[in-house]
Coordinates of C-alpha atoms and ligand atoms in Angstrom, one line a residue:
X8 CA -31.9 4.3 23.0
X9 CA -30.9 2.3 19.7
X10 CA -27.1 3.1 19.1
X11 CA -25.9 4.6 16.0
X12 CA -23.2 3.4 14.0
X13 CA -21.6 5.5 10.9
X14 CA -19.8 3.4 8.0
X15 CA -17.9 4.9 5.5
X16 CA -16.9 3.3 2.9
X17 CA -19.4 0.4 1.0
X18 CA -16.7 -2.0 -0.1
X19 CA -17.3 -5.6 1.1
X20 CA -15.6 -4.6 4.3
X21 CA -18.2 -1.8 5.2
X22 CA -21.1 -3.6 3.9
X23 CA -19.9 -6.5 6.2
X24 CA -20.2 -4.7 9.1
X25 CA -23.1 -2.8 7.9
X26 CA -24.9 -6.5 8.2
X27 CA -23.5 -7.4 11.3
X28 CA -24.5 -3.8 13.5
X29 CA -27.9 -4.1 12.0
X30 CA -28.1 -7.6 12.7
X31 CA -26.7 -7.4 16.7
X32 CA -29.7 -3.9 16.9
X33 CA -27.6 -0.9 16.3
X34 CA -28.8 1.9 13.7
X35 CA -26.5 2.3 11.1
X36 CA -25.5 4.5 7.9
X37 CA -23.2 3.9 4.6
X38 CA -21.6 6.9 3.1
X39 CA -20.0 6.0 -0.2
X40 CA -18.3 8.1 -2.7
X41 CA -19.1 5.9 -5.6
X42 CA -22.8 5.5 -7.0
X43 CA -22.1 1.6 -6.4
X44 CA -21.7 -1.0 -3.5
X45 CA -17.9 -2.8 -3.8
X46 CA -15.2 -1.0 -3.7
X47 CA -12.1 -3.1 -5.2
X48 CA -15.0 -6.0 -5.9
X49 CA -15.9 -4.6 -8.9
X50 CA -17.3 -5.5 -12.8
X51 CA -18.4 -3.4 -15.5
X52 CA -20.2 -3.4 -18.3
X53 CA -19.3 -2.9 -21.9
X54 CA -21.3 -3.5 -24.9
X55 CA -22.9 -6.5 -24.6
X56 CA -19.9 -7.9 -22.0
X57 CA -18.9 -7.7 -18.4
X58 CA -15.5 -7.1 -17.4
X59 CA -14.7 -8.2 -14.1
X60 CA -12.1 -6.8 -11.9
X61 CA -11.9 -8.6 -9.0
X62 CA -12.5 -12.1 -8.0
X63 CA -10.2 -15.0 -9.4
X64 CA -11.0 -17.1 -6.1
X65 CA -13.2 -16.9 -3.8
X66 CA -12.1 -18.5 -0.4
X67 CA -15.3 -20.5 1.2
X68 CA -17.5 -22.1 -1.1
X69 CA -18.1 -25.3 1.0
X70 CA -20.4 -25.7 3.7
X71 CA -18.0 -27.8 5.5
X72 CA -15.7 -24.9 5.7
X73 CA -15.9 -21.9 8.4
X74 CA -16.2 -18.8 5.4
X75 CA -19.0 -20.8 4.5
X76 CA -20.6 -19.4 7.3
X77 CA -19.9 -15.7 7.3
X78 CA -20.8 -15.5 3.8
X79 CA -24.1 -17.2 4.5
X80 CA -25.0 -14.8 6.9
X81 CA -24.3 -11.8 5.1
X82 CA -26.0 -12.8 2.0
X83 CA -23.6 -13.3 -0.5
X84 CA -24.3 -17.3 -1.5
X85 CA -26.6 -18.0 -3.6
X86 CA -25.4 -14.6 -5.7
X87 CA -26.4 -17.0 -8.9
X88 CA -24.1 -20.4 -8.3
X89 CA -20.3 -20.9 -7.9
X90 CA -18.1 -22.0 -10.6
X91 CA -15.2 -24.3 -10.2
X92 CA -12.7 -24.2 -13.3
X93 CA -10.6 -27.3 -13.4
X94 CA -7.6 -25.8 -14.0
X95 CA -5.7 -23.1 -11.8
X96 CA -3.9 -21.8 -14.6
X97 CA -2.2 -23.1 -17.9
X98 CA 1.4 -22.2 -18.5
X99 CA 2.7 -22.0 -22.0
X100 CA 6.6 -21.5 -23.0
X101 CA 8.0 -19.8 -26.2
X102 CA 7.9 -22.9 -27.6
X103 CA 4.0 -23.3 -27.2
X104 CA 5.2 -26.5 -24.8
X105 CA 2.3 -26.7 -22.0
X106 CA 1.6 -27.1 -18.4
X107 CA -1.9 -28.0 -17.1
X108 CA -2.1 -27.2 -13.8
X109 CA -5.2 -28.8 -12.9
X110 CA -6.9 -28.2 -9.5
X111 CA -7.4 -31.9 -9.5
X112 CA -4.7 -33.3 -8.1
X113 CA -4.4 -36.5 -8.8
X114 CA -4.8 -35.3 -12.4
X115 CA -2.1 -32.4 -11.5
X116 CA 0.3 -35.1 -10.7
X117 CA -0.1 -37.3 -13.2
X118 CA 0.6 -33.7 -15.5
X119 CA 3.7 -32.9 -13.9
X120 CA 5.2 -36.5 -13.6
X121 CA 4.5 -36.6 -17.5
X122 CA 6.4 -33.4 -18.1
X123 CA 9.2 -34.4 -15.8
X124 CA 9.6 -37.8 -14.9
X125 CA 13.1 -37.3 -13.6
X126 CA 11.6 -34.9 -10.8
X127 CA 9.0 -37.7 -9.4
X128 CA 10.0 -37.5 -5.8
X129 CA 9.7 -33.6 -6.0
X130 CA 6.5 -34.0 -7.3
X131 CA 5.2 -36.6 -4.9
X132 CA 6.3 -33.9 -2.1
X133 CA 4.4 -31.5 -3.5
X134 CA 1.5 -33.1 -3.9
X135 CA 1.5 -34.6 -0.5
X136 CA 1.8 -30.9 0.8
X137 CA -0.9 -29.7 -1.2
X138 CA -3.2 -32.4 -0.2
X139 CA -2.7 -31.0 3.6
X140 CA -4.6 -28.3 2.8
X141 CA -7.7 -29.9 1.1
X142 CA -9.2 -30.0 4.4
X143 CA -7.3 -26.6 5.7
X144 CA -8.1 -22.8 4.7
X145 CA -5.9 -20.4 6.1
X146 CA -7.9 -17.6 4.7
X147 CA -11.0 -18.6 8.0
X148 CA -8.7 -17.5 10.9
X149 CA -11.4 -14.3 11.4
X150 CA -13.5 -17.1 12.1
X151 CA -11.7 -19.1 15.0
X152 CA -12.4 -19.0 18.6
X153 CA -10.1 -18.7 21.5
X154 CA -9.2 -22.6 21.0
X155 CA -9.8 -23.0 16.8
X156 CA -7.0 -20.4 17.0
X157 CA -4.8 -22.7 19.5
X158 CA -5.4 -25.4 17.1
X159 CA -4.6 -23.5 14.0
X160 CA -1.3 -22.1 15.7
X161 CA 0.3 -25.0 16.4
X162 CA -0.5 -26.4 13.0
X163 CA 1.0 -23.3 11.3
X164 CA 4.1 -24.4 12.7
X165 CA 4.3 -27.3 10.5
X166 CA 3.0 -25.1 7.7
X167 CA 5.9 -22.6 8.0
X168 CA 8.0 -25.2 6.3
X169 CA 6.5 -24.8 3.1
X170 CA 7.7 -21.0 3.7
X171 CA 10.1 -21.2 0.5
X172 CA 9.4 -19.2 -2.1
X173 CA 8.0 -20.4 -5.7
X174 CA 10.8 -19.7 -7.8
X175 CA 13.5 -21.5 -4.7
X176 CA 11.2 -24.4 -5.1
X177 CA 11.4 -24.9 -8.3
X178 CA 15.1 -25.0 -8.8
X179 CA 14.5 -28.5 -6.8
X180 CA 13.6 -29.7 -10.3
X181 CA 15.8 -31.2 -12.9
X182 CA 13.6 -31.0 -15.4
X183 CA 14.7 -27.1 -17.0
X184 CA 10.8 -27.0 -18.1
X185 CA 9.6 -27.6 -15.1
X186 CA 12.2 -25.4 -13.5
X187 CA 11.3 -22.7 -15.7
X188 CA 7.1 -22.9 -15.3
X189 CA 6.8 -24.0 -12.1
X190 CA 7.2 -20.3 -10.3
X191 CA 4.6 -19.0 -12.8
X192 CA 1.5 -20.8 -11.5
X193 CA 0.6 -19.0 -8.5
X194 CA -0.8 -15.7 -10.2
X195 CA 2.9 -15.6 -11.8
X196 CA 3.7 -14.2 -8.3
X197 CA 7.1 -16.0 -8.2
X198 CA 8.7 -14.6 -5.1
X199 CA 5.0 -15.7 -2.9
X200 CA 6.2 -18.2 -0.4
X201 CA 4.9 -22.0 -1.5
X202 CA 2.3 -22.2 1.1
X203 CA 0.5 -19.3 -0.3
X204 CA -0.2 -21.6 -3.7
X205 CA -0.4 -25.0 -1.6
X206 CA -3.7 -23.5 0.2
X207 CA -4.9 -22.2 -2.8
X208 CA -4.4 -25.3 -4.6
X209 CA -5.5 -27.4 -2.0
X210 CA -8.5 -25.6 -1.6
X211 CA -9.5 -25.5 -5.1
X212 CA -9.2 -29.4 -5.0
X213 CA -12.0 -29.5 -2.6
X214 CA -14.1 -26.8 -3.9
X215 CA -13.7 -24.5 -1.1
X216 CA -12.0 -21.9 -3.5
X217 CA -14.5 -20.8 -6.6
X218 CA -15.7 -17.8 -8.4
X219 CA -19.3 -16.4 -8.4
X220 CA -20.8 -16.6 -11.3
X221 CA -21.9 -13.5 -13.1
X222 CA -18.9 -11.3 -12.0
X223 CA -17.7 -9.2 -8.6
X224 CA -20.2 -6.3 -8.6
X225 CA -23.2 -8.8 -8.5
X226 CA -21.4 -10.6 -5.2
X227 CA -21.0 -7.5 -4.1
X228 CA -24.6 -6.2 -4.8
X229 CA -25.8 -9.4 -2.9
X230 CA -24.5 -8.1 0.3
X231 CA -25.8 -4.8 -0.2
X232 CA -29.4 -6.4 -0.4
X233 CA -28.9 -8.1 2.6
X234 CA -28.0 -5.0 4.1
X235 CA -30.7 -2.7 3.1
X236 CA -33.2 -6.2 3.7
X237 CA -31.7 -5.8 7.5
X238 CA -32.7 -2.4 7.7
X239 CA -29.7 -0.5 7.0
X240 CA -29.2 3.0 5.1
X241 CA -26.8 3.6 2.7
X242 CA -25.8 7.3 1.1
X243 CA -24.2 7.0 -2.3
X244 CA -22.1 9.9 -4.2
X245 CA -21.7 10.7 -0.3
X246 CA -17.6 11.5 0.1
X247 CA -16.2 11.7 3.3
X248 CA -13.6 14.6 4.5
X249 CA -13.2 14.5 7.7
X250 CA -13.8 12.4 10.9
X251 CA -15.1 14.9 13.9
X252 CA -13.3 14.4 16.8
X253 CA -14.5 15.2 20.0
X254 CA -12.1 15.2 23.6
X255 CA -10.4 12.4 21.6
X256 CA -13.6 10.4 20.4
X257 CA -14.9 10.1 16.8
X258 CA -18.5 11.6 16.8
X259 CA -19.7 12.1 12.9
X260 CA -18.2 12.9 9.6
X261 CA -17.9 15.8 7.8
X262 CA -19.1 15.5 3.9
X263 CA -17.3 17.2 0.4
X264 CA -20.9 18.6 0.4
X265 CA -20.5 20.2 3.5
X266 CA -22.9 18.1 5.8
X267 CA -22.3 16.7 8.8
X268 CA -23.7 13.1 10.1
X269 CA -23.0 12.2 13.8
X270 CA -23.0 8.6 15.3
X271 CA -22.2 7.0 18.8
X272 CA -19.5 4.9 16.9
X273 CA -17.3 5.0 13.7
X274 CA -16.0 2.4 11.3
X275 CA -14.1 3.5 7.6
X276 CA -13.8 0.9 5.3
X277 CA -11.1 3.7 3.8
X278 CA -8.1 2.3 2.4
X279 CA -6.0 2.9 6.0
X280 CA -3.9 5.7 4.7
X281 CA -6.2 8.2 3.8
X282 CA -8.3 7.5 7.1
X283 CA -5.5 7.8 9.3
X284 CA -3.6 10.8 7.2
X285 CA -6.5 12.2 5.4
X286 CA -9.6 12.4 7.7
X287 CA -7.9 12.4 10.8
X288 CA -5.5 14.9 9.5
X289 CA -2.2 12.4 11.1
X290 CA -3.7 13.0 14.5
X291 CA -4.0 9.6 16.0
X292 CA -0.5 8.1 15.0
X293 CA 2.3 6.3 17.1
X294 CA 5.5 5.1 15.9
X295 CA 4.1 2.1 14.7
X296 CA 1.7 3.2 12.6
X297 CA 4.1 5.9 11.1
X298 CA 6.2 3.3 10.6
X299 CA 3.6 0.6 8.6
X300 CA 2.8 4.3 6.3
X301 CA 6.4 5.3 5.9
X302 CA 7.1 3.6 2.5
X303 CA 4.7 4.0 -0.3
X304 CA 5.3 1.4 -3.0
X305 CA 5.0 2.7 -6.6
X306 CA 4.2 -0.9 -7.9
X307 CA 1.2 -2.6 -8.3
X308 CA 0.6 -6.2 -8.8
X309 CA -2.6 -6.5 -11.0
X310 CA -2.8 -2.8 -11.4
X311 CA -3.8 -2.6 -15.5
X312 CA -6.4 -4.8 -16.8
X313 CA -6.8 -4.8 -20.4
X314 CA -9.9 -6.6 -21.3
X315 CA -11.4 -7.6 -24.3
X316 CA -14.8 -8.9 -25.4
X317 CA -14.4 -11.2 -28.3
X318 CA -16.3 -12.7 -30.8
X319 CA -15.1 -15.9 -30.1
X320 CA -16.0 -19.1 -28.0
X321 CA -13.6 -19.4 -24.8
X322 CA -15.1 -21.9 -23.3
X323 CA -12.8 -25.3 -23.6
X324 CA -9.6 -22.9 -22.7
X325 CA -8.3 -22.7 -19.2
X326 CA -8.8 -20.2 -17.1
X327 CA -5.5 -18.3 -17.3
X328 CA -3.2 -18.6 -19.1
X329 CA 0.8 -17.6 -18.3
X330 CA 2.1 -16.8 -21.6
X331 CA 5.9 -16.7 -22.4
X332 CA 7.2 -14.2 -25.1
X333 CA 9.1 -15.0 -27.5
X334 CA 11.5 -11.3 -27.1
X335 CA 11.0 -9.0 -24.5
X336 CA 8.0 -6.2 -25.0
X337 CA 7.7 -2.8 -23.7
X338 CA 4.1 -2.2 -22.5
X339 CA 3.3 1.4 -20.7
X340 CA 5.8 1.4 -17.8
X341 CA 7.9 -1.7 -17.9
X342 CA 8.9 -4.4 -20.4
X343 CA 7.1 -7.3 -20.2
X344 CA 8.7 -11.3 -20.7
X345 CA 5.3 -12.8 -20.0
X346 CA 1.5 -12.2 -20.6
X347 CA -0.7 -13.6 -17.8
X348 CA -4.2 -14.1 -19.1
X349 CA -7.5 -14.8 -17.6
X350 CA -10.1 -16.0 -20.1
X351 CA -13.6 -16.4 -18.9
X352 CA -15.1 -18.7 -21.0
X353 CA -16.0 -20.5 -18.1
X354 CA -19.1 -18.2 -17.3
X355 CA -21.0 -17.9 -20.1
X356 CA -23.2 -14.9 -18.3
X357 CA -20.1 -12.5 -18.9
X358 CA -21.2 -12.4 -22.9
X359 CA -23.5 -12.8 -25.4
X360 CA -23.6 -16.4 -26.9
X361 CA -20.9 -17.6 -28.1
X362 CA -18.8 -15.2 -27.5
X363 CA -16.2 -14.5 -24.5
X364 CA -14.4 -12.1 -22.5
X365 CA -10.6 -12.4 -22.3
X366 CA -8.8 -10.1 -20.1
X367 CA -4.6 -9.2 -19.6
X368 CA -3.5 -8.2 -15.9
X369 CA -0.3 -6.1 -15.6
X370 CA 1.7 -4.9 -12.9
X371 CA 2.3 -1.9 -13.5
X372 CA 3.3 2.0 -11.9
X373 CA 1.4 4.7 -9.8
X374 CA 3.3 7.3 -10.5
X375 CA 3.8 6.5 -13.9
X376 CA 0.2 6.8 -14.8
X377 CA -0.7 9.6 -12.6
X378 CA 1.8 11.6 -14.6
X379 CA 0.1 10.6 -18.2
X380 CA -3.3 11.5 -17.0
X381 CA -2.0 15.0 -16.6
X382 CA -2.4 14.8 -20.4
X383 CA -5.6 13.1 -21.1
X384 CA -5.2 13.0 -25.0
X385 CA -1.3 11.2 -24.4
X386 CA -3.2 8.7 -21.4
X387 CA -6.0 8.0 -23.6
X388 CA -3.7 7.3 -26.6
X389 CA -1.1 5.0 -24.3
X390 CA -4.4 3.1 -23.1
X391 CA -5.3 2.4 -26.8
X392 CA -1.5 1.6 -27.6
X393 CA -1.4 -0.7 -24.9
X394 CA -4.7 -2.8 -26.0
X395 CA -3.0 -2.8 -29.6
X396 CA 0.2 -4.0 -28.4
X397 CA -1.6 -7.0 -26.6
X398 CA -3.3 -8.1 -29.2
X399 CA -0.5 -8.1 -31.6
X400 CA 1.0 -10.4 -29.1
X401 CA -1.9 -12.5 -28.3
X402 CA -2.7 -13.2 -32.4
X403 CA 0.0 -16.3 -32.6
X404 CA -2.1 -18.0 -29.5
X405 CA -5.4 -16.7 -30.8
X406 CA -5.3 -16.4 -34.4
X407 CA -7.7 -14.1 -35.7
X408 CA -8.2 -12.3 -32.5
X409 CA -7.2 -8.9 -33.8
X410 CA -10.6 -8.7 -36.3
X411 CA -12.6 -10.9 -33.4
X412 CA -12.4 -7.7 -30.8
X413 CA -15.8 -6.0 -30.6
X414 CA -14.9 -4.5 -27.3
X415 CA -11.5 -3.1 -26.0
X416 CA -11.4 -1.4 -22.4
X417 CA -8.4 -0.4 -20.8
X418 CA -8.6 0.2 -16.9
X419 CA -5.1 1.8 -15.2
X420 CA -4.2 3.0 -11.3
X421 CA -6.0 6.4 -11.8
X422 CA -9.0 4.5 -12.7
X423 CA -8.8 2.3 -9.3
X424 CA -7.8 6.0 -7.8
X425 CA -10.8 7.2 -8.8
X426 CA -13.5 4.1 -7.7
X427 CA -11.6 3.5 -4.9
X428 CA -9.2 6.3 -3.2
X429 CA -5.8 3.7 -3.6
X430 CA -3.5 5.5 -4.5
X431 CA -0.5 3.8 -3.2
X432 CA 0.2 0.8 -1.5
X433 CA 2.6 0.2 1.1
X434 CA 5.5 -2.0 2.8
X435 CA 4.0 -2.8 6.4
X436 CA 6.8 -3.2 8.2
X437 CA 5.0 -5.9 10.1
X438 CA 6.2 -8.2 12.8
X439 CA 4.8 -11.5 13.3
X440 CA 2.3 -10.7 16.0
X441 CA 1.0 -7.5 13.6
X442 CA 1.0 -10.0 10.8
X443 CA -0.9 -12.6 13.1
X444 CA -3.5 -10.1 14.2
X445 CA -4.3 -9.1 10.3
X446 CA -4.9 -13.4 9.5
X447 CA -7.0 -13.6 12.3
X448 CA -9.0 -10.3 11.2
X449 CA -9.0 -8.5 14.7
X450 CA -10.4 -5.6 14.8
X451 CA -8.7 -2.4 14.9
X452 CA -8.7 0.8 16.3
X453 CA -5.8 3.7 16.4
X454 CA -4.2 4.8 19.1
X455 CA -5.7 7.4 21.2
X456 CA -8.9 7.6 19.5
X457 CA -12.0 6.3 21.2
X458 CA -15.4 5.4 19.0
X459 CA -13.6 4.3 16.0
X460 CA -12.8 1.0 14.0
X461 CA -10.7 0.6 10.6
X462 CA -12.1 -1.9 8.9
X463 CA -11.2 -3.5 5.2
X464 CA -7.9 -4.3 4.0
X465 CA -6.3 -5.0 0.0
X466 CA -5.3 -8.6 1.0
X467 CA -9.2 -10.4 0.2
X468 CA -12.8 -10.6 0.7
X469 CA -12.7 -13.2 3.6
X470 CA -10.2 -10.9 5.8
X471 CA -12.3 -7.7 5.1
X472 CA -15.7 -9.5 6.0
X473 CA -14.3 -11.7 8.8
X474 CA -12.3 -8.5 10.1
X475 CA -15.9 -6.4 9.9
X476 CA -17.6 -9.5 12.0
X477 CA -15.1 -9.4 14.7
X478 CA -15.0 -5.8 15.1
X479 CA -18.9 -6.2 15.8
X480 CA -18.6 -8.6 17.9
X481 CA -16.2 -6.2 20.0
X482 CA -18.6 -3.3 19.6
X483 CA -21.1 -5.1 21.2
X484 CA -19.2 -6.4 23.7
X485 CA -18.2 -2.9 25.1
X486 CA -21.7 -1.8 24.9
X487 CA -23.1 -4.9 26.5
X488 CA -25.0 -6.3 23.9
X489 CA -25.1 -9.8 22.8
X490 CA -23.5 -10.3 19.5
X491 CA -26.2 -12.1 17.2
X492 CA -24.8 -13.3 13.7
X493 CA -27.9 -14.8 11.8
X494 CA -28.7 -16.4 8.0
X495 CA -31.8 -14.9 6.3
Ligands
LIG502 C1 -7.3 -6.9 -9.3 C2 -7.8 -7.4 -7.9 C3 -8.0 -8.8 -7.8 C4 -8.5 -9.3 -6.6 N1 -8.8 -10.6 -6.5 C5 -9.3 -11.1 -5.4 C6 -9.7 -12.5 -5.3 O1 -9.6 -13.2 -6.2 N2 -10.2 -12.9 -4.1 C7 -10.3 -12.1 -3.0 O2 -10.7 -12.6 -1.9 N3 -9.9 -10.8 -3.0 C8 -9.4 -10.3 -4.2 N4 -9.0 -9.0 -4.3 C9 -9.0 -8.2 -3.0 C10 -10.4 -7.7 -2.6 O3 -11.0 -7.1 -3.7 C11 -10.2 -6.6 -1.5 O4 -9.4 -7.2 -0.5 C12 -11.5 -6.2 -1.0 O5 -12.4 -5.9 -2.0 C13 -11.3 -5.0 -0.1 O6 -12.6 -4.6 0.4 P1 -12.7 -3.4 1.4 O7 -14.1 -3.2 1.7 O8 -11.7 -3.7 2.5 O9 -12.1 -2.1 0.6 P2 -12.5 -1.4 -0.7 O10 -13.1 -2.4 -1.7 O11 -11.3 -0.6 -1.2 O12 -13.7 -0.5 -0.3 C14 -13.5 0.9 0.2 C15 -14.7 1.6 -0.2 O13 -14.6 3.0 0.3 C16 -15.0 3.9 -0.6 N5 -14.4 5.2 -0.4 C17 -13.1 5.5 -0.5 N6 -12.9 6.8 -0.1 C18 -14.2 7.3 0.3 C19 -14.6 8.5 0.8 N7 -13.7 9.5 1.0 N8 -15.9 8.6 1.2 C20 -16.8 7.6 1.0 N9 -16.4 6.4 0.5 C21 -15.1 6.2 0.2 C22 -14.6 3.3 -2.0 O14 -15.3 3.8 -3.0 C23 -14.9 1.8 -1.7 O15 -16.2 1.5 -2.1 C24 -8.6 -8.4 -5.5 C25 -8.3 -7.1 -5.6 C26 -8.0 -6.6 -6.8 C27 -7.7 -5.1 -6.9

């Protein structure tokens, strides 16, 4: 008898293993809450534009790297073509002074050494350590064997040098620009360690890192044709409640509806908490994973996306921008010193001709919004406070932009809340072996609890695919079936 697997969730990370059961002969079944495939790798559409609210880099674009692979075989290249911007980001002082940071780095170097010639054998460092990873992605380590892992451990080793973090490094410069910019490029994270932005930039040199063209939800969408192409059923507006549990082994779900679906195995692509807490009621829990739930962070990098569709030709800009203010400004929860931009005039599918979609990413608070949406006249009149307030800002970059704006859409935490179920994200508490396990995408189950996998995770595409694959592959190894990964 065929086995029957139940997924809930259809982010990349259930649709991933959605491929992979139906591929390796087992019977399976989506249930997702939304009326879309995605999850978190998401785009919408506005007016004539798409705003995108997901990928800025997409680890595995080249066939001669490992990701290549996994995303072959579950459909998602060709989703139209890749796109390779040539710069990571652009970084602009008070002043209006410039930083390129080009992916190219030859050109990158050349930059930096004209900004701060003083700082040349800081740059030449750099460089050399970015160039390591050119032919290295740390993001494939779901797709190592037993001795690719080895291999990749003992290089990590040397890599763990480069554990600094942006803004340490940069006070290695003499040049105050430089000094100033430098922590900025990487997202603006400035407290990510320096190999985090070496492997990006590295692999954006080589063309391993790109972005799909014509936004998240169609990359997204590509898988879920594979899916469905391999056989598999998928339930939408279908919200899980509960896991059934029976003598301490998962055995269905229980619908908001009421139904009930039963399987020989279980996988939630659930953001972690509300699996664990939620439809398993706190049941299967030891110390450990109390421990990785016990602080909720308010905080959310990337958590408001203000994005607007202009009447207005993006094309020769970069594809972010890091903005510095001129005076501090207060926007929604916290006051703001910088901007960061992303301006996709680099994909020209995104908006009518000629014009462009620019969009302004904010950290920003849970809590903060939750509270305001209690009021929906005060939360809808913040959002379009918020969108005014930003363009104000942006006019003395982009003159004119203030009459340009045919579309204004303001997205917050409640509205991730409700597409998603994040509602909080969490300090791990991890140790290095927990850490370990996560980069290598094993799978994972909780303790005391048979029939069940957690799959998906808030840290990328490639983990939550490659971590769906190898829980798969362990699925049909305890059932004694071969394990048979295939391209169409
Ligand atoms: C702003 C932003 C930018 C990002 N940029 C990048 C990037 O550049 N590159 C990259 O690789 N990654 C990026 N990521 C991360 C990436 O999007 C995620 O790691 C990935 O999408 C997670 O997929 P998942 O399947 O694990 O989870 P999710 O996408 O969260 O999927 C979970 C699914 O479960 C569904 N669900 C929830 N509750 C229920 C329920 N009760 N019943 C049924 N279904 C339910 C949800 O609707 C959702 O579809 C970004 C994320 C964000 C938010």
């Amino acid at each position: 008898m065929t086995k029957k697997v139940i997924i809930i969730g259809a982010g990349v990370g259930g649709l991933s293993a959605g491929c992979y059961a139906q591929m390796s002969g087992f019977e399976t079944e989506i249930f997702e809450m939304h009326n879309l495939p995605g999850g978190q790798c998401t785009s919408w559409k506005r007016g004539g534009y798409t705003f995108d609210g997901c990928i800025h880099h997409l680890a595995g674009c080249n066939p001669n790297f490992l990701l290549y692979k996994m995303w072959q075989e579950i459909g998602a290249f060709p989703t139209r073509s890749v796109l390779f911007p040539e710069h990571m980001c652009q970084v602009e002082d008070e002043t209006g002074k410039r930083f390129n940071v080009y992916v190219d780095l030859e050109r990158l170097e050349q930059e930096m050494k004209q900004l701060a010639p003083q700082d040349s054998s800081t740059i030449d460092a750099y460089i050399k350590a970015a160039k390591v990873f050119t032919t290295l992605d740390m993001l494939d380590m779901p797709m190592l064997d037993r001795a690719g892992f080895l291999k990749r451990f003992f290089k990590m080793a040397t890599i763990l040098k480069w554990g600094v973090l942006m803004s340490k490094f940069a006070q290695k410069f003499q040049n105050t620009y430089m000094c100033k910019v430098f922590p900025t490029i990487q997202y603006d994270w400035t407290e990510t360690p320096l190999f985090v932005h070496l492997n990006m930039i590295g692999n954006c040199h080589s063309k391993n890192y790109g972005v799909p063209a014509g936004g998240s939800l169609e990359f997204a969408k590509a898988i879920e044709q594979r899916y469905k192409k391999l056989g598999g059923s998928i339930n939408y507006n279908a919200k899980a409640e509960k896991i059934l549990v029976e003598n301490d082994k998962a055995v269905g779900i229980k619908l908001a509806d009421g139904t009930e679906h039963r399987a020989n195995t279980l996988i939630s692509d659930v953001f972690a908490h509300s699996t664990i807490f939620s439809f398993l009621e706190g049941k299967y829990v030891d110390a450990k994973v109390n421990k990785q739930f016990a602080k909720p962070k308010d905080d959310i990098e990337m958590g408001l996306h203000v994005s607007l569709g202009l009447n207005r030709d993006l094309s020769k800009e970069p594809r972010a921008l890091v903005l510095f203010l001129e005076k501090p400004v207060k926007i929604a929860d916290k006051e703001r010193t910088k901007l960061d931009l992303e301006l996709f005039g680099y994909d020209p599918s995104l908006a009518p001709v000629g014009k462009s979609v620019l969009k302004v990413l904010l950290n920003t608070s849970f809590t903060y919004w939750r509270e305001l949406h209690k009021n929906p006249e005060r939360y809808n009149a913040q959002k379009q406070q918020i969108a005014q307030t930003v363009l104000k800002l942006l006019e003395k970059r982009f003159p004119r932009i203030q009459e340009q704006v045919e579309v204004t859409d303001v997205a917050t935490t409640v509205t991730t809340e409700q597409f998603t179920g994040i509602d909080s994200t969490y300090d791990m508490n991890w140790g290095f072996s927990d850490t370990l396990n996560f980069m290598r995408g094993k799978p994972k189950t909780l303790p005391g609890l048979g029939g069940f996998f957690l799959v998906g995770r808030q840290a990328g595409l490639p983990g939550s695919a490659g971590q769906a694959r190898n829980t798969i592959k362990k699925i049909c190894s305890s059932e004694g079936v071969p394990f048979m990964p295939k391209t169409e």
